[in-house]
């Protein structure tokens, strides 16, 4: 037992509670995805009901491996890497929009040759933009009220990335824009400048929707949500049925019936399957895990010594938790359908890798400044984020 404890202390750095939360999410994900994909696997894989289980489990281990690698790196390297990642993301996003795989009337995916695995460049762009906005704000803490010095470069990068993403994926673009606004608020950007950011974002977003692929879909989904005279969309109707029949304790693992009817029960509406099988108790427990993840992430923000580490951890934490809240809100009818998966639980491909990297970076920040020495030629980042604004 002592050997195992020593090995864990030496190899799993950072917040141990955060590690525990991620491992719990991984176990829940394997169980729920196996149940949600059983029928699909039986139909598509000639009765091999374990096909998606084995594939998803393998991808979870790959994601955990990337998380481990990311948490071993001095997090300040991500400040330098973020710009290069953004420069790669822009042509990738444009190429995907014009030449990518078109699924459900949206070009969001590139197929990686040889392994034949789909990849969403927006996952890379999202991670890169959050890291770069954190970097820009941390370097400009002494000039945070200067429009030209601070807001203009942030606005250009956020507008460019979100503007390209919204051409084919409105929900991801809006969520990323909201995350960047939260980062600006935490980074002490004046509210007047943030209002300018919102106004320009609305214009860029409107143009992107009008010229992109998702305008009709966005309008349709908003109308379905706001106009109560219209019938409930098919997906939401069966999501409600799953939740209603789950009761308090659920039907039990593997006993979902709506998984055979719901579109994408292993992704967009996996929360409904969780409640159907594990009841309201299971749904509340999943919600509690996300709130615990948020709390530990904010604790990392408050305890970080440098402004960049705090902003980076805050941006990545909010990005994951906001997406989770939106997904769960859609499943219970609190918002229009978005198509966003439930992070850490939904079946995915390369998205699991980018989620793992994001959490690994948060863990790298949580390792604390005691283990990190200033890199050669780099001035120490000594600006702390006020604790009050970190929680705001």
XYZ file of C-alpha atoms in Angstrom:
392
model
C 0.000 0.000 0.000
C 2.815 2.438 0.849
C 4.471 1.668 -2.487
C 1.275 2.633 -4.320
C 0.918 5.846 -2.288
C 4.515 6.836 -2.994
C 4.077 6.130 -6.699
C 0.926 8.252 -6.806
C 2.637 11.134 -5.001
C 5.571 11.057 -7.402
C 3.586 10.733 -10.623
C 0.222 12.404 -10.029
C 0.970 16.003 -9.155
C -1.482 18.788 -8.562
C -4.866 18.742 -6.849
C -5.623 15.143 -5.712
C -9.347 15.913 -5.418
C -9.409 17.016 -9.054
C -7.732 13.752 -10.028
C -10.392 11.851 -8.099
C -13.227 13.770 -9.776
C -11.842 13.056 -13.246
C -11.429 9.335 -12.487
C -15.021 9.185 -11.200
C -16.250 10.883 -14.373
C -14.285 8.382 -16.456
C -15.854 5.387 -14.713
C -19.361 6.834 -15.051
C -18.723 7.627 -18.718
C -17.642 4.066 -19.514
C -20.755 2.624 -17.858
C -23.244 5.041 -19.428
C -21.735 5.025 -22.923
C -21.744 1.222 -22.895
C -25.442 1.263 -22.094
C -26.296 4.064 -24.558
C -24.476 2.428 -27.475
C -25.472 -1.205 -26.951
C -28.307 -1.182 -29.484
C -26.342 0.900 -31.968
C -23.406 -1.487 -31.780
C -25.684 -4.496 -32.211
C -27.163 -3.031 -35.400
C -23.999 -1.569 -36.942
C -21.337 -4.032 -35.754
C -23.046 -7.356 -36.399
C -24.011 -7.998 -32.808
C -20.703 -6.890 -31.275
C -22.209 -4.875 -28.424
C -18.779 -4.275 -26.849
C -17.383 -2.443 -29.899
C -18.110 1.111 -28.742
C -17.342 0.179 -25.124
C -13.811 -0.891 -26.030
C -13.292 2.055 -28.379
C -14.552 4.607 -25.847
C -12.569 3.059 -22.983
C -9.427 3.179 -25.097
C -10.011 6.846 -25.933
C -10.573 7.658 -22.258
C -7.191 6.131 -21.402
C -5.610 8.123 -24.240
C -7.235 11.282 -22.856
C -5.948 10.483 -19.359
C -2.466 9.925 -20.798
C -2.544 13.360 -22.463
C -3.826 14.839 -19.205
C -0.876 13.300 -17.353
C 1.583 14.620 -19.927
C 0.046 18.101 -19.866
C 0.165 18.324 -16.073
C 3.893 17.494 -16.021
C 4.779 20.574 -18.111
C 5.566 23.980 -16.641
C 2.272 25.729 -17.383
C 4.019 28.928 -18.502
C 5.138 27.153 -21.662
C 1.485 27.201 -22.714
C 1.678 30.987 -22.918
C 4.241 30.640 -25.704
C 2.552 27.691 -27.391
C -0.889 29.331 -27.488
C 0.052 31.783 -30.262
C 1.455 29.033 -32.483
C -1.642 26.918 -31.829
C -3.850 29.841 -32.882
C -1.841 30.381 -36.055
C -2.396 26.716 -36.906
C -6.076 26.845 -35.922
C -7.093 29.629 -38.313
C -6.208 27.831 -41.594
C -7.517 24.543 -40.148
C -10.879 26.134 -39.334
C -11.134 27.733 -42.766
C -10.136 24.520 -44.533
C -12.714 22.588 -42.500
C -15.470 25.066 -43.374
C -14.793 24.843 -47.114
C -13.462 21.286 -47.481
C -14.321 19.394 -44.293
C -16.761 16.529 -43.778
C -20.344 17.812 -43.890
C -22.488 16.114 -41.240
C -25.979 17.372 -40.379
C -25.519 20.332 -42.736
C -22.404 21.572 -40.921
C -18.747 21.304 -41.906
C -17.021 20.885 -38.533
C -14.914 17.779 -38.968
C -11.690 16.780 -40.638
C -10.913 13.098 -41.116
C -7.396 12.158 -40.048
C -5.823 9.853 -42.655
C -4.627 6.337 -41.755
C -6.504 6.141 -38.419
C -9.745 7.343 -40.062
C -10.679 9.356 -36.953
C -12.654 12.600 -37.189
C -11.216 15.745 -35.628
C -12.861 19.077 -34.865
C -10.365 21.933 -35.300
C -12.650 24.030 -33.082
C -11.454 21.933 -30.106
C -7.871 23.030 -30.760
C -8.920 26.619 -31.468
C -10.941 26.800 -28.243
C -8.046 25.615 -26.090
C -5.561 27.869 -27.890
C -7.767 30.980 -27.670
C -8.440 30.614 -23.941
C -4.718 30.151 -23.252
C -3.763 33.112 -25.457
C -6.384 35.463 -23.975
C -5.097 34.496 -20.515
C -1.560 35.223 -21.695
C -2.455 38.597 -23.203
C -4.387 39.731 -20.135
C -1.674 38.595 -17.706
C 1.018 40.520 -19.611
C -1.113 43.665 -19.659
C -2.278 43.813 -16.051
C -0.529 47.157 -15.603
C -2.288 48.569 -18.695
C -5.587 46.759 -18.427
C -7.625 49.940 -18.945
C -5.808 50.924 -22.130
C -8.109 50.177 -25.084
C -5.368 49.999 -27.696
C -2.942 47.993 -25.580
C -5.332 45.510 -23.982
C -8.766 45.312 -25.560
C -7.798 45.668 -29.220
C -5.521 42.594 -29.491
C -7.909 40.514 -27.378
C -10.855 41.659 -29.490
C -9.091 40.829 -32.754
C -8.230 37.257 -31.747
C -11.587 36.532 -30.095
C -13.478 38.032 -33.050
C -11.415 36.110 -35.598
C -11.649 32.683 -33.947
C -15.270 32.928 -32.797
C -16.250 34.486 -36.130
C -14.851 31.532 -38.079
C -16.276 28.919 -35.700
C -19.787 30.410 -35.823
C -19.901 29.775 -39.573
C -20.540 26.103 -38.843
C -20.969 25.793 -35.065
C -22.941 28.573 -33.397
C -23.233 27.030 -29.924
C -19.481 26.419 -29.571
C -18.699 29.950 -30.775
C -21.149 31.553 -28.333
C -19.877 29.469 -25.421
C -16.258 30.331 -26.261
C -17.142 34.025 -26.531
C -18.849 33.895 -23.126
C -15.773 32.199 -21.624
C -13.523 34.936 -23.000
C -15.799 37.592 -21.492
C -15.531 35.860 -18.111
C -11.755 35.853 -18.462
C -11.789 39.574 -19.219
C -13.938 40.223 -16.157
C -11.611 38.201 -13.938
C -8.657 39.954 -15.576
C -10.064 43.331 -14.440
C -10.962 44.674 -17.875
C -13.316 47.673 -17.378
C -17.003 47.010 -17.971
C -17.164 49.759 -20.620
C -14.559 47.949 -22.690
C -16.384 44.669 -22.197
C -19.577 46.334 -23.445
C -17.708 47.357 -26.599
C -16.550 43.739 -26.925
C -20.130 42.490 -26.647
C -21.375 44.978 -29.260
C -18.652 44.045 -31.746
C -19.180 40.364 -30.978
C -22.886 40.718 -31.792
C -22.060 42.271 -35.160
C -19.417 39.672 -36.030
C -21.692 36.867 -34.830
C -24.606 38.152 -36.891
C -22.487 38.373 -40.028
C -21.054 34.908 -39.363
C -24.505 33.389 -38.965
C -25.836 35.124 -42.070
C -22.954 33.946 -44.259
C -22.448 30.545 -42.637
C -24.351 27.273 -42.481
C -26.308 27.532 -39.232
C -28.658 30.534 -39.504
C -31.807 28.488 -40.301
C -30.966 25.928 -37.631
C -30.359 28.581 -34.960
C -33.600 30.420 -35.788
C -35.572 27.154 -35.822
C -34.216 26.042 -32.450
C -34.865 29.411 -30.815
C -38.400 29.490 -32.186
C -39.067 25.951 -30.950
C -37.869 26.946 -27.495
C -39.687 30.280 -27.217
C -42.918 29.522 -29.094
C -44.962 27.313 -26.759
C -47.648 26.815 -29.391
C -45.269 24.633 -31.409
C -44.945 20.945 -30.597
C -41.984 19.853 -28.501
C -39.072 18.790 -30.761
C -38.612 15.034 -31.123
C -35.318 14.971 -29.223
C -36.655 16.933 -26.258
C -39.875 14.935 -26.126
C -37.993 11.689 -25.621
C -35.510 13.353 -23.299
C -38.462 14.359 -21.097
C -39.816 10.810 -21.255
C -36.452 9.404 -20.180
C -36.232 11.819 -17.253
C -39.848 11.297 -16.194
C -39.643 7.500 -16.234
C -36.320 7.495 -14.382
C -37.931 8.605 -11.155
C -35.788 8.966 -8.062
C -33.611 5.867 -8.292
C -33.873 5.017 -11.994
C -34.522 1.829 -13.938
C -31.050 0.468 -13.289
C -27.859 0.290 -15.380
C -28.491 -0.898 -18.943
C -32.294 -0.697 -18.666
C -32.889 2.512 -20.618
C -35.569 2.308 -23.304
C -35.202 5.823 -24.695
C -31.605 5.092 -25.745
C -33.187 3.198 -28.656
C -35.197 6.267 -29.721
C -33.207 9.364 -28.758
C -30.881 10.776 -31.427
C -27.299 10.664 -30.107
C -28.128 9.237 -26.649
C -24.397 8.686 -26.105
C -23.530 12.340 -26.767
C -25.969 15.274 -26.847
C -28.611 13.627 -24.620
C -26.511 11.354 -22.445
C -27.699 13.214 -19.337
C -31.273 12.069 -20.050
C -30.050 8.455 -20.257
C -28.181 8.907 -16.953
C -31.367 10.054 -15.204
C -33.449 7.295 -16.813
C -31.067 4.593 -15.586
C -29.817 6.104 -12.322
C -32.734 8.360 -11.461
C -32.755 11.850 -10.061
C -30.167 10.688 -7.530
C -27.741 9.908 -10.343
C -28.448 13.211 -12.079
C -27.853 15.190 -8.869
C -24.633 13.277 -8.251
C -23.346 14.165 -11.743
C -24.293 17.817 -11.156
C -22.475 17.704 -7.810
C -19.323 16.398 -9.535
C -19.348 19.307 -11.975
C -19.846 21.803 -9.160
C -16.998 20.132 -7.239
C -14.855 20.408 -10.369
C -15.745 24.118 -10.575
C -14.887 24.647 -6.912
C -11.489 22.933 -7.181
C -10.755 24.852 -10.359
C -11.528 28.172 -8.668
C -9.418 27.094 -5.697
C -6.546 26.642 -8.151
C -7.207 30.159 -9.472
C -7.091 31.714 -6.000
C -3.959 29.806 -4.945
C -2.007 30.540 -8.129
C 0.811 33.038 -7.694
C 1.000 34.385 -11.238
C -1.742 36.139 -13.163
C -1.305 33.869 -16.182
C -1.757 30.666 -14.170
C -4.888 31.980 -12.487
C -6.464 33.223 -15.692
C -5.546 30.049 -17.561
C -7.065 27.778 -14.907
C -10.167 29.981 -14.692
C -10.750 29.992 -18.446
C -10.380 26.243 -18.865
C -12.497 25.477 -15.785
C -15.316 27.776 -16.859
C -15.172 26.436 -20.428
C -15.752 22.836 -19.319
C -18.326 23.562 -16.616
C -20.341 26.029 -18.724
C -20.590 23.476 -21.516
C -21.754 20.856 -19.010
C -24.410 23.188 -17.606
C -25.678 24.047 -21.091
C -25.884 20.369 -22.065
C -27.757 19.385 -18.897
C -30.000 22.449 -19.203
C -30.993 21.427 -22.725
C -31.828 17.884 -21.590
C -34.283 19.172 -18.971
C -35.746 21.911 -21.202
C -34.047 24.993 -19.761
C -32.574 26.060 -23.093
C -32.804 25.516 -26.854
C -31.153 22.456 -28.381
C -27.463 23.103 -29.015
C -25.788 19.861 -30.044
C -23.030 20.307 -27.458
C -21.791 17.055 -25.863
C -21.472 16.604 -22.111
C -17.744 16.989 -21.330
C -16.071 14.101 -19.497
C -19.132 11.875 -20.002
C -20.219 11.863 -23.656
C -18.678 9.484 -26.146
C -16.146 11.294 -28.273
C -12.998 10.985 -30.306
C -10.254 13.581 -30.296
C -12.467 15.806 -28.116
C -11.587 13.517 -25.198
C -7.917 14.239 -25.848
C -8.425 18.016 -25.790
C -10.543 17.716 -22.648
C -7.716 15.726 -21.064
C -5.167 18.366 -22.082
C -7.368 21.133 -20.636
C -7.666 19.387 -17.274
C -3.956 18.554 -17.344
C -3.159 22.258 -17.706
C -5.413 23.077 -14.730
C -3.546 20.434 -12.725
C -0.222 21.911 -13.877
C -1.281 25.273 -12.445
C -2.452 23.605 -9.224
C 1.020 22.142 -8.678
C 1.899 25.567 -7.348
C 4.797 27.926 -7.724
C 6.916 25.964 -5.235
C 7.672 23.384 -7.908
C 8.184 25.914 -10.695
C 11.237 28.127 -11.145
C 11.308 31.098 -13.537
C 12.499 29.979 -16.950
C 15.794 31.354 -18.213
C 15.377 34.795 -19.770
C 11.767 35.153 -18.564
C 10.822 37.713 -15.911
C 8.876 36.237 -13.024
C 5.147 36.859 -13.212
C 4.438 38.494 -9.870
C 0.978 39.947 -10.454
C -1.651 38.247 -8.339
C -5.332 38.197 -9.269
C -7.471 39.653 -6.472
C -9.330 36.843 -4.717
C -12.652 38.660 -4.874
C -12.582 38.990 -8.669
C -11.395 35.394 -9.029
C -14.640 34.204 -7.478
C -16.807 36.735 -9.344
